[in-house]
Every structure is written in C-alpha cells, then in structure tokens.
mmCIF file of C-alpha atoms in Angstrom:
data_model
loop_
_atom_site.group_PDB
_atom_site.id
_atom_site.type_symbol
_atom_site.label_atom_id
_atom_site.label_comp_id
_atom_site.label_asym_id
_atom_site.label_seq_id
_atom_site.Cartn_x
_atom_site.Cartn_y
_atom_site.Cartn_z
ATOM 1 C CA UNK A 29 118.924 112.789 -175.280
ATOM 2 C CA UNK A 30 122.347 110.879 -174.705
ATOM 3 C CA UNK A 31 122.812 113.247 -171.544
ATOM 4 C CA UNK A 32 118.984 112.021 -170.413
ATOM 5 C CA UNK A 33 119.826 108.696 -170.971
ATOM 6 C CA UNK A 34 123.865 108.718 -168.886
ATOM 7 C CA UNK A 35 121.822 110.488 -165.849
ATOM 8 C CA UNK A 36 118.961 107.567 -165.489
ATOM 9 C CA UNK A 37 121.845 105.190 -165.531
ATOM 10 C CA UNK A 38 123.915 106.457 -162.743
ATOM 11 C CA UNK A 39 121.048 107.010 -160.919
ATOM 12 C CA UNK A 40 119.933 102.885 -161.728
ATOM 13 C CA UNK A 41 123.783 102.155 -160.789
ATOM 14 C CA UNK A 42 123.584 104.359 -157.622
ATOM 15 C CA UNK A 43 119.891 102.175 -156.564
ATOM 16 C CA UNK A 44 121.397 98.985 -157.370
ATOM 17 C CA UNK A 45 124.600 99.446 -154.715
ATOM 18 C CA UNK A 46 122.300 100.873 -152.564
ATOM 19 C CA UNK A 47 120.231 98.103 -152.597
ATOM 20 C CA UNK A 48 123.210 95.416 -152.702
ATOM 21 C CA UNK A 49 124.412 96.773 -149.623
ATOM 22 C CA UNK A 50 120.791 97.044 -147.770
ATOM 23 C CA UNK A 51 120.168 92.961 -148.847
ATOM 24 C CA UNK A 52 123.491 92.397 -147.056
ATOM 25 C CA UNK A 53 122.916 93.746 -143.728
ATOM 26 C CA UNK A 54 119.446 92.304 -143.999
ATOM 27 C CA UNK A 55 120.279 89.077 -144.891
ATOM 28 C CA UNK A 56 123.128 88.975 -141.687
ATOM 29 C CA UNK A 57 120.181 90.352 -139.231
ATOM 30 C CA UNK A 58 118.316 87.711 -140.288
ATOM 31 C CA UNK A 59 120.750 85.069 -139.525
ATOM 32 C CA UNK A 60 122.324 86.643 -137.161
ATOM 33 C CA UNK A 61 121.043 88.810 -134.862
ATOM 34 C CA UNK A 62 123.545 90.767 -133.641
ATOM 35 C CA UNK A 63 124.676 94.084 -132.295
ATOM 36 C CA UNK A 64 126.398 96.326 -135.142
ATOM 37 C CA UNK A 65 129.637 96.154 -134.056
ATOM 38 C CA UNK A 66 129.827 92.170 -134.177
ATOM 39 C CA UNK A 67 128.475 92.306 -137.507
ATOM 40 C CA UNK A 68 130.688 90.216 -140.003
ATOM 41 C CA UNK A 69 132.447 92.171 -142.808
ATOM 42 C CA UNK A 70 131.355 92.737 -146.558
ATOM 43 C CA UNK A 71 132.504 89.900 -148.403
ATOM 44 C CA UNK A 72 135.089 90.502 -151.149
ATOM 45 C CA UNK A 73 132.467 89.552 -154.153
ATOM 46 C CA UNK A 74 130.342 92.168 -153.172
ATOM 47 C CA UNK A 75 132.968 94.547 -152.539
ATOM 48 C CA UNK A 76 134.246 93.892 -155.790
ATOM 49 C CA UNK A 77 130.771 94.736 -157.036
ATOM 50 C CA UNK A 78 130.386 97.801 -155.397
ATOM 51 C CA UNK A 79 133.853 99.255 -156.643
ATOM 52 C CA UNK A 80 132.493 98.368 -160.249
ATOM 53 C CA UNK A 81 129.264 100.181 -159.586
ATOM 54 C CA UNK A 82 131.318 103.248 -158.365
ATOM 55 C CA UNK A 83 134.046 103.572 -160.987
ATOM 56 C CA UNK A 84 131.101 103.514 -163.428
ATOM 57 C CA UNK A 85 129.277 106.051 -161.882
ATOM 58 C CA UNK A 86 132.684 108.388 -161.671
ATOM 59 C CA UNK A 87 132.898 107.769 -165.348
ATOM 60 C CA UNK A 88 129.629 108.588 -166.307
ATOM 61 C CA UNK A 89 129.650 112.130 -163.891
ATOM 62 C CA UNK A 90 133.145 113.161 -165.233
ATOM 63 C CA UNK A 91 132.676 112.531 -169.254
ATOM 64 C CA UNK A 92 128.570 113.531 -169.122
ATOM 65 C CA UNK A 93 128.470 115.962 -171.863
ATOM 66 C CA UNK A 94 127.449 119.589 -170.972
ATOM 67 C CA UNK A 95 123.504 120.725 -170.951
ATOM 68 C CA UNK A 96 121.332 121.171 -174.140
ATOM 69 C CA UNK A 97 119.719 124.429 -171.935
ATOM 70 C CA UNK A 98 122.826 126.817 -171.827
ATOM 71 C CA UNK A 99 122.501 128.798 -168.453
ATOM 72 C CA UNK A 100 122.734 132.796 -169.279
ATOM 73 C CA UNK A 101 126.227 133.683 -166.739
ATOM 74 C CA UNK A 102 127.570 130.849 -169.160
ATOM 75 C CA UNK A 103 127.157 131.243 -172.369
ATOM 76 C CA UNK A 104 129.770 131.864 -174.375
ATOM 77 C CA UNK A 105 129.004 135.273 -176.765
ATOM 78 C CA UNK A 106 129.334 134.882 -180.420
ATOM 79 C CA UNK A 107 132.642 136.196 -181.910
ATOM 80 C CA UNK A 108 131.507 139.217 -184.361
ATOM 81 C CA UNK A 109 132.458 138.670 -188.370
ATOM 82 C CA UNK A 110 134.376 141.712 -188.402
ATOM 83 C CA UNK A 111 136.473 141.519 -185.365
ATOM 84 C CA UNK A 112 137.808 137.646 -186.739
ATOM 85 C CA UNK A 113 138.483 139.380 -189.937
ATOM 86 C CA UNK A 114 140.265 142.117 -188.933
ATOM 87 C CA UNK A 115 142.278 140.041 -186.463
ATOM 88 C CA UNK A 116 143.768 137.940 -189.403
ATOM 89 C CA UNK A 117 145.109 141.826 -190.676
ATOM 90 C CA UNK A 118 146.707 142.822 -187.336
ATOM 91 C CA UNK A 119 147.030 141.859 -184.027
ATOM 92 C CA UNK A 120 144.596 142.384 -180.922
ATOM 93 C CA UNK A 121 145.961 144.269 -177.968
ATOM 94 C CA UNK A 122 146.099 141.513 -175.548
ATOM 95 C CA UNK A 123 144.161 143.736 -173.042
ATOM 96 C CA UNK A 124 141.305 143.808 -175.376
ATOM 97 C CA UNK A 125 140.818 139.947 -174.927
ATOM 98 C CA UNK A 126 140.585 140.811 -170.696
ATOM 99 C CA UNK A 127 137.040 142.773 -172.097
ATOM 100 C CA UNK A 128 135.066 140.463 -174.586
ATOM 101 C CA UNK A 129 131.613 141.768 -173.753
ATOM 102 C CA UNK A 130 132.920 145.224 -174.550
ATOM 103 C CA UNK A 131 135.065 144.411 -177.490
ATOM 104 C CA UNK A 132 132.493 142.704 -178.709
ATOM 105 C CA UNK A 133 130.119 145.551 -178.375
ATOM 106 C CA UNK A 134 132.376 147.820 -180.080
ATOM 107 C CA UNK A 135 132.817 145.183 -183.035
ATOM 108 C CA UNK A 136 128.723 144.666 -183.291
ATOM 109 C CA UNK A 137 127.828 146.777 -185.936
ATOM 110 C CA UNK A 138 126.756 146.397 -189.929
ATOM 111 C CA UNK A 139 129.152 146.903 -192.523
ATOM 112 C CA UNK A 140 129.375 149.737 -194.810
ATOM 113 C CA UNK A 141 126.688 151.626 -192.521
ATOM 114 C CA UNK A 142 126.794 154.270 -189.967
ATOM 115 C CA UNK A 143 128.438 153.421 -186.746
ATOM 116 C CA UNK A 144 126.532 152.905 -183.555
ATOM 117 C CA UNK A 145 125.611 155.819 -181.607
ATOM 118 C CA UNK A 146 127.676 154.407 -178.510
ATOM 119 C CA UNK A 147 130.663 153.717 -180.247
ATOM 120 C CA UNK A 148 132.716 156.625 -178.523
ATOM 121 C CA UNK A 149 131.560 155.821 -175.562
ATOM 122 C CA UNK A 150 132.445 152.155 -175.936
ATOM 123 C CA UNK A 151 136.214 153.232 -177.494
ATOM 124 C CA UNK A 152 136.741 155.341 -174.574
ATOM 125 C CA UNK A 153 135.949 152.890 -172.585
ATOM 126 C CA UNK A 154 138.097 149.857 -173.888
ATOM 127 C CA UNK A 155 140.904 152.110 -174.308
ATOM 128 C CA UNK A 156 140.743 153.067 -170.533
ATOM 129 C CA UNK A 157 140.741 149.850 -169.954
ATOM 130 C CA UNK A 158 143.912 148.972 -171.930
ATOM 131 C CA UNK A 159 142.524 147.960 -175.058
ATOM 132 C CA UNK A 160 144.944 150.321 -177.266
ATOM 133 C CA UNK A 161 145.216 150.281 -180.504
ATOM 134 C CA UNK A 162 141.401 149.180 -181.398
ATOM 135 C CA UNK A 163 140.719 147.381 -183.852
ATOM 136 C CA UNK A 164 140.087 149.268 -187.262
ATOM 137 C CA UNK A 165 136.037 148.551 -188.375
ATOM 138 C CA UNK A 166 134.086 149.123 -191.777
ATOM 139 C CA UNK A 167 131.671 151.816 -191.271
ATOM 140 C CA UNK A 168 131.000 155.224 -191.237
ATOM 141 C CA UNK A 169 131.179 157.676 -187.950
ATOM 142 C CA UNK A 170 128.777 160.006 -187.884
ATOM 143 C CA UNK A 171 129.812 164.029 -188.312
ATOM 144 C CA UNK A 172 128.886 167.241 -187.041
ATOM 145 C CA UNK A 173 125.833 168.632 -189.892
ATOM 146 C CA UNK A 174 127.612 171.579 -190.264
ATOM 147 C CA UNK A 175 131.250 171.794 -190.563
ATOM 148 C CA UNK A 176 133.098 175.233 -190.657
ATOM 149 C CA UNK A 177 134.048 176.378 -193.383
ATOM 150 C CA UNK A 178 136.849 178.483 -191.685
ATOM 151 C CA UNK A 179 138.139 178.498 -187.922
ATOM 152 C CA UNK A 180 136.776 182.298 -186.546
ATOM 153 C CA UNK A 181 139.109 184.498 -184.029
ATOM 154 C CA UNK A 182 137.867 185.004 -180.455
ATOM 155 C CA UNK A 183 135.796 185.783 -179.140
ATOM 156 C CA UNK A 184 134.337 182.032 -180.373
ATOM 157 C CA UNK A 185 130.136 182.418 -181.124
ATOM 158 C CA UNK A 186 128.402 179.789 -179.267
ATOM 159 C CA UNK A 187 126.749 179.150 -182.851
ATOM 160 C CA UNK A 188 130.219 177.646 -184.441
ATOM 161 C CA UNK A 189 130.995 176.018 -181.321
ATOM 162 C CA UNK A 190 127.530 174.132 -180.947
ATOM 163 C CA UNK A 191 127.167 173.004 -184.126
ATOM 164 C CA UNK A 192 130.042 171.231 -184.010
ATOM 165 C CA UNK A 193 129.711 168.696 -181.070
ATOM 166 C CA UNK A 194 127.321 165.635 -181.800
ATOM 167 C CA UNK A 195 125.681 166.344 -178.322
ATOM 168 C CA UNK A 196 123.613 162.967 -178.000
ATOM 169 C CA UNK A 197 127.284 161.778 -176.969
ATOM 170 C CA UNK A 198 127.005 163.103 -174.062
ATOM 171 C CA UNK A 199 124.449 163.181 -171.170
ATOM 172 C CA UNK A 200 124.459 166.001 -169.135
ATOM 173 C CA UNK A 201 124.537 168.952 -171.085
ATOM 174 C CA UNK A 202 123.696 170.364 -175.259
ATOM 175 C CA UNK A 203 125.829 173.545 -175.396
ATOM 176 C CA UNK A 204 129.302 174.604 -174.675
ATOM 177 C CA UNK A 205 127.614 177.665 -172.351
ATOM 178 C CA UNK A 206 126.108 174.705 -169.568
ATOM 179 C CA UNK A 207 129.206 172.787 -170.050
ATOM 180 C CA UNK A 208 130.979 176.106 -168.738
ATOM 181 C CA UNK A 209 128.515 176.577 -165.982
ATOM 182 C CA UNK A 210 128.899 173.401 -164.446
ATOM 183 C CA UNK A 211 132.147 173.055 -164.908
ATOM 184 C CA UNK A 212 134.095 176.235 -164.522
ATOM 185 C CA UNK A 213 137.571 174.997 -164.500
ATOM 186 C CA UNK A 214 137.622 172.418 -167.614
ATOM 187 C CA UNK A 215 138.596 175.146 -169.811
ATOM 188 C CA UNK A 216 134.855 175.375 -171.641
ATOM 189 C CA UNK A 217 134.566 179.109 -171.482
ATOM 190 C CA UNK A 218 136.845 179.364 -174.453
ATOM 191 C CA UNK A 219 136.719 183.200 -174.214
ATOM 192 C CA UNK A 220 138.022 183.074 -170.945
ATOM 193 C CA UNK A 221 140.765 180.643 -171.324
ATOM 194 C CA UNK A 222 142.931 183.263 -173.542
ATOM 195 C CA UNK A 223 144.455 184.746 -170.406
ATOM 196 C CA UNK A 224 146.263 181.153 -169.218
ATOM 197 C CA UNK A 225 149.750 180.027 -169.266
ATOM 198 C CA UNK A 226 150.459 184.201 -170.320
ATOM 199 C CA UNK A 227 150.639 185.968 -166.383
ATOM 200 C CA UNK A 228 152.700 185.503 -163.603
ATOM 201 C CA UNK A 229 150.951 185.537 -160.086
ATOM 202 C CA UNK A 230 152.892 183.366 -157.801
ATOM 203 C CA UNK A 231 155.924 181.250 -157.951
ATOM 204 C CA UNK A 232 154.326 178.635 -159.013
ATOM 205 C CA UNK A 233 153.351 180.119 -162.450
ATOM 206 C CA UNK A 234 155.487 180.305 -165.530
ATOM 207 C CA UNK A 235 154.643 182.062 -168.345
ATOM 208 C CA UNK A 236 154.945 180.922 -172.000
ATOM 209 C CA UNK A 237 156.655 183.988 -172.535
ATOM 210 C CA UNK A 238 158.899 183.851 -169.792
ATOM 211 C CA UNK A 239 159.471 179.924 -170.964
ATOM 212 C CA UNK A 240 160.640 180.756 -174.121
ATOM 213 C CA UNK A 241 163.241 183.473 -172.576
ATOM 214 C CA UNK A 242 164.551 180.161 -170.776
ATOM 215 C CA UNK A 243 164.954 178.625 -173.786
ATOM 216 C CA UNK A 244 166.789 181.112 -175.689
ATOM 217 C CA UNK A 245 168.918 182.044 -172.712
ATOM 218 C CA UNK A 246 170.419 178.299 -173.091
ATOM 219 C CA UNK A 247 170.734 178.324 -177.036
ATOM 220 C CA UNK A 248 167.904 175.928 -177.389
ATOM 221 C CA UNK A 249 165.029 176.306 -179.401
ATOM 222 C CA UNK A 250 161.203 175.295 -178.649
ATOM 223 C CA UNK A 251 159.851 174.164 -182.005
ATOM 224 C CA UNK A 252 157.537 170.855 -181.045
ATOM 225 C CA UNK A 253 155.882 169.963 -177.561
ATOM 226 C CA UNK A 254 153.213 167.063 -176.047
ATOM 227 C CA UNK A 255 150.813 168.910 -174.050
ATOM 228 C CA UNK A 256 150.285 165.278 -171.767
ATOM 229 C CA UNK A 257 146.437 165.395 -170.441
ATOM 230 C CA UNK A 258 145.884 168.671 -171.795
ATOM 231 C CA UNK A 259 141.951 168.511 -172.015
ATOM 232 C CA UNK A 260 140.756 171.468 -174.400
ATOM 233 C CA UNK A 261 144.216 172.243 -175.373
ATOM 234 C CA UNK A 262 144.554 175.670 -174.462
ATOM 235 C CA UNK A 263 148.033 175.570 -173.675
ATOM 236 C CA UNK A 264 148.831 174.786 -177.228
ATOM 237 C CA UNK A 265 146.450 177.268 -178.466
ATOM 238 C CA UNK A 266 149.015 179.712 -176.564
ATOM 239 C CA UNK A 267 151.812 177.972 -178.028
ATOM 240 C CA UNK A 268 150.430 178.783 -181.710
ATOM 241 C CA UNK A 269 150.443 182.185 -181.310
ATOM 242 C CA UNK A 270 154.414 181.677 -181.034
ATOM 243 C CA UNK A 271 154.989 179.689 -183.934
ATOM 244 C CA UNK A 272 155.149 176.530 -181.780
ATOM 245 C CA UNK A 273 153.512 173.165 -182.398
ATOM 246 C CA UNK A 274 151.875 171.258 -179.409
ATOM 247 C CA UNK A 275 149.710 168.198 -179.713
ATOM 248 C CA UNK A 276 147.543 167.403 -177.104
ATOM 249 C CA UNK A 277 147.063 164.204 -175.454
ATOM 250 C CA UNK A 278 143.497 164.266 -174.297
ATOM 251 C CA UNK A 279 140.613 161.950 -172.691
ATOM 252 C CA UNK A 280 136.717 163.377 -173.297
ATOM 253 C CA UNK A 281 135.440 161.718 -169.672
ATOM 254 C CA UNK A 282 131.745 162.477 -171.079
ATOM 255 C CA UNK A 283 132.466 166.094 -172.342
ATOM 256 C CA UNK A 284 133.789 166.896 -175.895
ATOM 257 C CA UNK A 285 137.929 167.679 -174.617
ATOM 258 C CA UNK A 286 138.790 166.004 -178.122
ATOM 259 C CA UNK A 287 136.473 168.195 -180.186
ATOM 260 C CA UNK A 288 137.891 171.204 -178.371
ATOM 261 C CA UNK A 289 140.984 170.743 -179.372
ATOM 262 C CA UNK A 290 140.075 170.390 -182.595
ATOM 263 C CA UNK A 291 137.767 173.347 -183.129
ATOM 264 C CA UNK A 292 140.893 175.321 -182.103
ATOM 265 C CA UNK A 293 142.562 173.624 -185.331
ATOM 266 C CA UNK A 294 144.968 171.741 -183.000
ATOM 267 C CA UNK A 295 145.493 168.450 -182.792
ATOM 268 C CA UNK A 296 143.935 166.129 -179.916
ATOM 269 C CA UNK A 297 145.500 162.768 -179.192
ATOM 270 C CA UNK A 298 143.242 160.135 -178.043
ATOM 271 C CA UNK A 299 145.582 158.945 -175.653
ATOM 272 C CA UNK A 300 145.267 157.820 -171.863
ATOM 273 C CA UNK A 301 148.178 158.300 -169.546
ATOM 274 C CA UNK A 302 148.994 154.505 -169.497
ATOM 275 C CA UNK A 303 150.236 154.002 -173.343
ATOM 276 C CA UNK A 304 153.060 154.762 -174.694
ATOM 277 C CA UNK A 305 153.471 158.275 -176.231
ATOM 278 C CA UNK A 306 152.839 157.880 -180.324
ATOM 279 C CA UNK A 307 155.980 159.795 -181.355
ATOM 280 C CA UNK A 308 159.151 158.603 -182.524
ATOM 281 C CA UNK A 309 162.262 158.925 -180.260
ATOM 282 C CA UNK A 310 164.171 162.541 -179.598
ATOM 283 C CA UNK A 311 162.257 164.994 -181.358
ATOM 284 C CA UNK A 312 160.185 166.714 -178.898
ATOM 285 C CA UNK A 313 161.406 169.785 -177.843
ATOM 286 C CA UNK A 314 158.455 170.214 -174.499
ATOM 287 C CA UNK A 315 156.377 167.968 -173.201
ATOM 288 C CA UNK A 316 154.661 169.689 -170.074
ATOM 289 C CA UNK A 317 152.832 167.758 -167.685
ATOM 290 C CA UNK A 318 149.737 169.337 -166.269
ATOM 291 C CA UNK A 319 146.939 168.670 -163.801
ATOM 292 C CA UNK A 320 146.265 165.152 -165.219
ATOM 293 C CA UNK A 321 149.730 163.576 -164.031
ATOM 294 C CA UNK A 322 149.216 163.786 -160.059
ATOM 295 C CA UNK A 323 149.237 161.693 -156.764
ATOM 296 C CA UNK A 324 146.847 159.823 -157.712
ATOM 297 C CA UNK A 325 148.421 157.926 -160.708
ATOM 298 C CA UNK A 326 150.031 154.009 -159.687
ATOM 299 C CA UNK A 327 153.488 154.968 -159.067
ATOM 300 C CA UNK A 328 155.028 152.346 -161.886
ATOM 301 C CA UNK A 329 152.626 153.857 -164.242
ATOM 302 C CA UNK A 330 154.014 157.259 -163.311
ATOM 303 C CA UNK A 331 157.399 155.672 -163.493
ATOM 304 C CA UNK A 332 157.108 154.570 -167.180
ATOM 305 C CA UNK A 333 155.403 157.778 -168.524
ATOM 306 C CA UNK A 334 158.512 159.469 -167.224
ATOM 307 C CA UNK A 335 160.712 157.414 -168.964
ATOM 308 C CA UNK A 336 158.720 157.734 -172.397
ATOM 309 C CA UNK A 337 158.617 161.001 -171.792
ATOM 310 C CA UNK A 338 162.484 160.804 -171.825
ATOM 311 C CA UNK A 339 162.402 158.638 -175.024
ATOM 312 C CA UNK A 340 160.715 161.515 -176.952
ATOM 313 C CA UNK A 341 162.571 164.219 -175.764
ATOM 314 C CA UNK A 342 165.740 165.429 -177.545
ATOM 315 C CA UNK A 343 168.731 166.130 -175.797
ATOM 316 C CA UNK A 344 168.673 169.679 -174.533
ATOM 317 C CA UNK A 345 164.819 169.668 -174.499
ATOM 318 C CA UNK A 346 162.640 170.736 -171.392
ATOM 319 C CA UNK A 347 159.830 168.503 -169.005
ATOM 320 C CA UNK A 348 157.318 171.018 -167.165
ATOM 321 C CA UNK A 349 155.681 169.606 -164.424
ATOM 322 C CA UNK A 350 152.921 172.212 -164.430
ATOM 323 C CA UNK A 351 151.125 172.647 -160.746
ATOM 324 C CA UNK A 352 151.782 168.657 -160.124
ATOM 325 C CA UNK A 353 150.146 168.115 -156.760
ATOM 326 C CA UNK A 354 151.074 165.471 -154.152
ATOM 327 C CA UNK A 355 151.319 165.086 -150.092
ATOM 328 C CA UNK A 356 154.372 167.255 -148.804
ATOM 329 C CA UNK A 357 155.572 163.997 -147.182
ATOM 330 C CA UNK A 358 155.235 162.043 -150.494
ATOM 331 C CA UNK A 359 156.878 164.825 -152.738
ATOM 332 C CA UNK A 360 160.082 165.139 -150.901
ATOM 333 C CA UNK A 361 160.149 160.805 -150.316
ATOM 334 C CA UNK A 362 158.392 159.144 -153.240
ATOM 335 C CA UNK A 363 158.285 161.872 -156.110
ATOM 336 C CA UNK A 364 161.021 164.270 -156.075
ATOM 337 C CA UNK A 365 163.373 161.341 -155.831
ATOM 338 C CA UNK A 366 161.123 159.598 -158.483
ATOM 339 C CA UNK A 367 161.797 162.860 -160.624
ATOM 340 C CA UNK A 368 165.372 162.900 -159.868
ATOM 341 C CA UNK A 369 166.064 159.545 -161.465
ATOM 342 C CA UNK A 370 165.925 161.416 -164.811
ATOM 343 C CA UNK A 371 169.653 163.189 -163.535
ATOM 344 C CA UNK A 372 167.511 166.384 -165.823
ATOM 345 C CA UNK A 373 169.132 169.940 -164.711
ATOM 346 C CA UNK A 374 166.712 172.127 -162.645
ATOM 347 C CA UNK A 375 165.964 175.258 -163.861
ATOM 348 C CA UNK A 376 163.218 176.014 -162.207
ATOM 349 C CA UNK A 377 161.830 173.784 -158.794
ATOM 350 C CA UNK A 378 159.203 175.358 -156.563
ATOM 351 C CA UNK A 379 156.628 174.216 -154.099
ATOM 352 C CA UNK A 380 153.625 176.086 -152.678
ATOM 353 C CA UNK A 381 150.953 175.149 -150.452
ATOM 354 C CA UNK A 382 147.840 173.757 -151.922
ATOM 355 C CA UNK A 383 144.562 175.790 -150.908
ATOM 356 C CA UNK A 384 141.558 174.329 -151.638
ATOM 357 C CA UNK A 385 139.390 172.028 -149.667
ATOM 358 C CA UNK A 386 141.382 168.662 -150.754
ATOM 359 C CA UNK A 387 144.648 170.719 -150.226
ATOM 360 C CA UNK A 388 143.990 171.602 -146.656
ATOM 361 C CA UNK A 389 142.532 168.826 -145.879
ATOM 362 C CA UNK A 390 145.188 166.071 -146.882
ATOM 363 C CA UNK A 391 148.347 168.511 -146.408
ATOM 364 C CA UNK A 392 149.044 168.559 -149.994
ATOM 365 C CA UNK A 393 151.367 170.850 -152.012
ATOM 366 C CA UNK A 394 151.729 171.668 -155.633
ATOM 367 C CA UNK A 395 155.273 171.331 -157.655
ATOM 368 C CA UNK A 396 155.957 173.193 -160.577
ATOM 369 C CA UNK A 397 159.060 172.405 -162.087
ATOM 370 C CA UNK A 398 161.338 172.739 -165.193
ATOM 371 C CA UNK A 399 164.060 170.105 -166.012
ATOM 372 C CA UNK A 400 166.284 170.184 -168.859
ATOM 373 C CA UNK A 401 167.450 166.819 -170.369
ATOM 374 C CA UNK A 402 170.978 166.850 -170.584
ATOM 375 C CA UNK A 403 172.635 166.269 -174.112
#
C-alpha cells in the first residue's frame, strides 16, 4: 500500500513540473512571439520549483521500499532449521556459502527420518565443488538390505556384490556385470582386476613385488600408503595380501568406486584431489599417484597436492607417480621441473609413448616414476 501510494506521487510530482514548464513557454509565446532561440530564460522562482520537484522525486525512487510480489530469480531461499543449528556447533566451509541452492538442498530434509534419496548425489556434488567438510545432519542413510555377513575370496559372486550397492543411486546401470561392460577399464570386473600392479610388461610398469624389493634394498620399510584417486581400490587390495595398509582416496562419478572399496574390506576416502589429505604429518610410508593426477589438473592445484603429499610422508618414504600422462613438451618444461621441486631421490624415472587415440593425437607421453623423500 505505502509503495502504491510513493509511486502515484512521483508520478503527480513528475505532471506538475511537466506542466510548470509547458505554462511557461506558453505563457512567453503568447506574449511574445518569438523564435526559440530568443526566448527569455526560466526565471529563478520557477527554477527553484523545479529543483524541489526533482530532489523529491530522487528521494522517493531511491528510499521506495522493495515490491510486495517477490520476482522468482530474486527471492531469497529460506535458510533450513538444521543447517542454522548445526552452524552454531561448527563452522561452514566458506565454499559451501558460494552454493546455497545446493547446500540448501542437501540440508532440506526431516529430522530423525531417512535421508533423501539424492543426498549422495548432492554430497558429491558440493564437495566437488569445494564444500568440504559438510555439514553433519540428523537422519538416517539408507543401507544395503542385505549386508554380508563375511567378505568371500575371489572369485567375487555377482550375488554378494549386487546386493550390496543401493542401485537407484545411480542411473545407468543395476549390476556390477553392465557396469563392467560399459566400462572395461574402471576396475568393475573384480575377477579380473587380481592380475594388476603384480606383472612387469614394459618399463613403465612396476610391480608391488618388485616395489617392495626397493624398499628393503634401502632399509626402509612399507607399512602404510594413500592410494590418491584410486577408484575401486585394487591397488590396495594387492597391498593386503603383503601385510600393507593402503587407504584409498576415491570419487564415485555416478558408479559405486566408494562401495568397491569397501566390499573389498578396505577403506575408501571420500576425498577429491583439491583438499587436503586427512592424515596427520610424516607417517605415510607410500602414497602412489595414479591415473587420476594428470595434465589435466590446474597446475597450483597440482602444486599443493604435491606438497601435502610431502607433509604426510615420512622421511625415507616413497611417491609413485603411476602412468602420469602429460604432453612430452609439458613433462620435460612444466612437470618434471614441477616434480623436481620436491629435491626427492630418483629411483626409478621413465617415459614411454602414449598409444591410444588421445595419446597420438596430442603427442602425449606417460611418466612413471619413484622418488624417495630424503630424511
């Protein structure tokens, strides 16, 4: 109503100097006809007036309050209940405040129930996006119906590893055997995956086997490792078999990586490649970099993971860069001095040419190397 009433009156203050100024020239036709450029100037009184007339109109426009009918690309989204609760208990990541529609999304749910079906989807997403830690919420997430009641050997039956993926999670495929099909290199066809990291074909393989000969050639030990981007965490599958911890740092990308992991009784990390690396300072013995730390990653982003990856490792501990791939031209002027930076010892450096479509296509080579951090 008062916003009704401020817009009639600048439009009555906008007709009256209208008007004031139309009864002047009239007037000064009327008395005196002539041409426009001889005409006489506005007197100051009315001048005066019309200033008045204006200043009141500016104030009216500028202090008008906002509309009673709130436009939908402005309106302002309620804050959920939960999320200002929580956020008096611990601190937001300040990237979560750069994504309110999806934080708030995330936060949307009722208390003491089951979570939303999308709520993976929507984690995934925020944390992608920076939003890392999430916020902690009140209700339940819903579980495979039928958890194993032991982990079998392999060869793994499609029945255990099934029924225990919630498959509405994910929309192109219900069973571990399609997820294989379609994509034949993401490590699905568990069965098949027992041969990695164990032969040696080319130089630019190394063995676990032949990695832990390293080791014990230089009076180190390999105890604990980060398997960084280490989807269905086969490499520390491997790594079990010799008494050797891995945890594996792992995105899903809309197919179950993290339940993987898991169903191998490993542990999976829900960790992108931007965030800092949640282990305290010098105890890793590993951390191998594989097919998920590349070309394509902003080079200060690559810069920093190095240097975390430093702040976990002890002294005398190893970094595998396992089949990183880059641009020839880039590896010996951007990322072999990037990796130098480190001052690590070399013990193993080798480049071979890329082969497949990309590979031949953008001159691109793979490195796989092992560096030692000094003590």
């Amino acid at each position: 109503m008062g916003f009704t009433m401020g817009l009639n009156l600048v439009l009555v203050l906008a007709m009256v100097a209208t008007n004031i100024l139309s009864l002047y020239h009239l007037s000064s036709r009327v008395q005196s006809p002539k041409p426009p450029s001889d005409q006489q100037p506005v007197p100051d009184h009315l001048l005066h007036q019309l200033n008045t007339i204006r200043a009141t109109i500016s104030h009216l426009t500028r202090h008008q309050p906002p509309s009673t009918t709130p436009s939908p690309t402005t309106t302002k989204p309620s804050v959920p209940q939960d999320l200002l609760l929580y956020s008096h208990l611990s601190p937001i990541a300040s990237s979560c405040h750069n994504h309110p529609d999806l934080l708030h999304k995330y936060m949307s749910y009722s208390p003491y129930s089951l979570c939303p079906l999308d709520s993976d989807l929507l984690a995934e997403s925020l944390i992608l996006h920076g939003c890392h830690p999430l916020p902690r919420r009140r209700c339940f997430s819903k579980t495979p119906p039928k958890p194993p009641s032991s982990l079998p050997r392999n060869p793994f039956p499609s029945s255990f590893l099934d029924s225990n993926v919630i498959w509405n999670k994910y929309p192109t495929c219900r069973s571990f055997s399609c997820l294989a099909k379609q994509n034949p290199s993401l490590g699905f066809d568990l069965n098949n995956e027992i041969s990695k990291f164990m032969t040696y074909k080319t130089e630019l393989d190394l063995p676990i086997p032949q990695l832990l000969q390293v080791a014990k050639s230089a009076d180190s030990v390999i105890r604990l490792g980060i398997d960084i981007g280490g989807a269905t965490g086969t490499f520390a599958a491997r790594m079990k078999q010799y008494n050797v911890t891995v945890v594996t740092t792992t995105m899903n990308f809309n197919v179950p990586n993290n339940e993987v992991v898991a169903m191998r009784g490993l542990v999976p990390l829900h960790v992108p490649l931007q965030h800092r690396l949640p282990v305290f300072d010098g105890v890793v013995d590993l951390v191998r970099c594989g097919h998920a730390v590349n070309r394509w990653m902003p080079l200060t982003m690559m810069e920093f993971l190095f240097y975390d990856v430093d702040r976990v490792l002890r002294g005398g501990g190893y970094l595998w860069f396992d089949h990183f791939f880059s641009k020839r031209v880039d590896l010996d002027k951007v990322f072999g001095p990037l990796i130098g930076k480190l001052g690590y010892k070399k013990v193993k450096w080798a480049v071979g040419n890329k082969t497949d479509s990309s590979g031949l296509k953008n001159g691109e080579v793979y490195l796989t190397a092992l560096l030692q951090k000094p003590v």
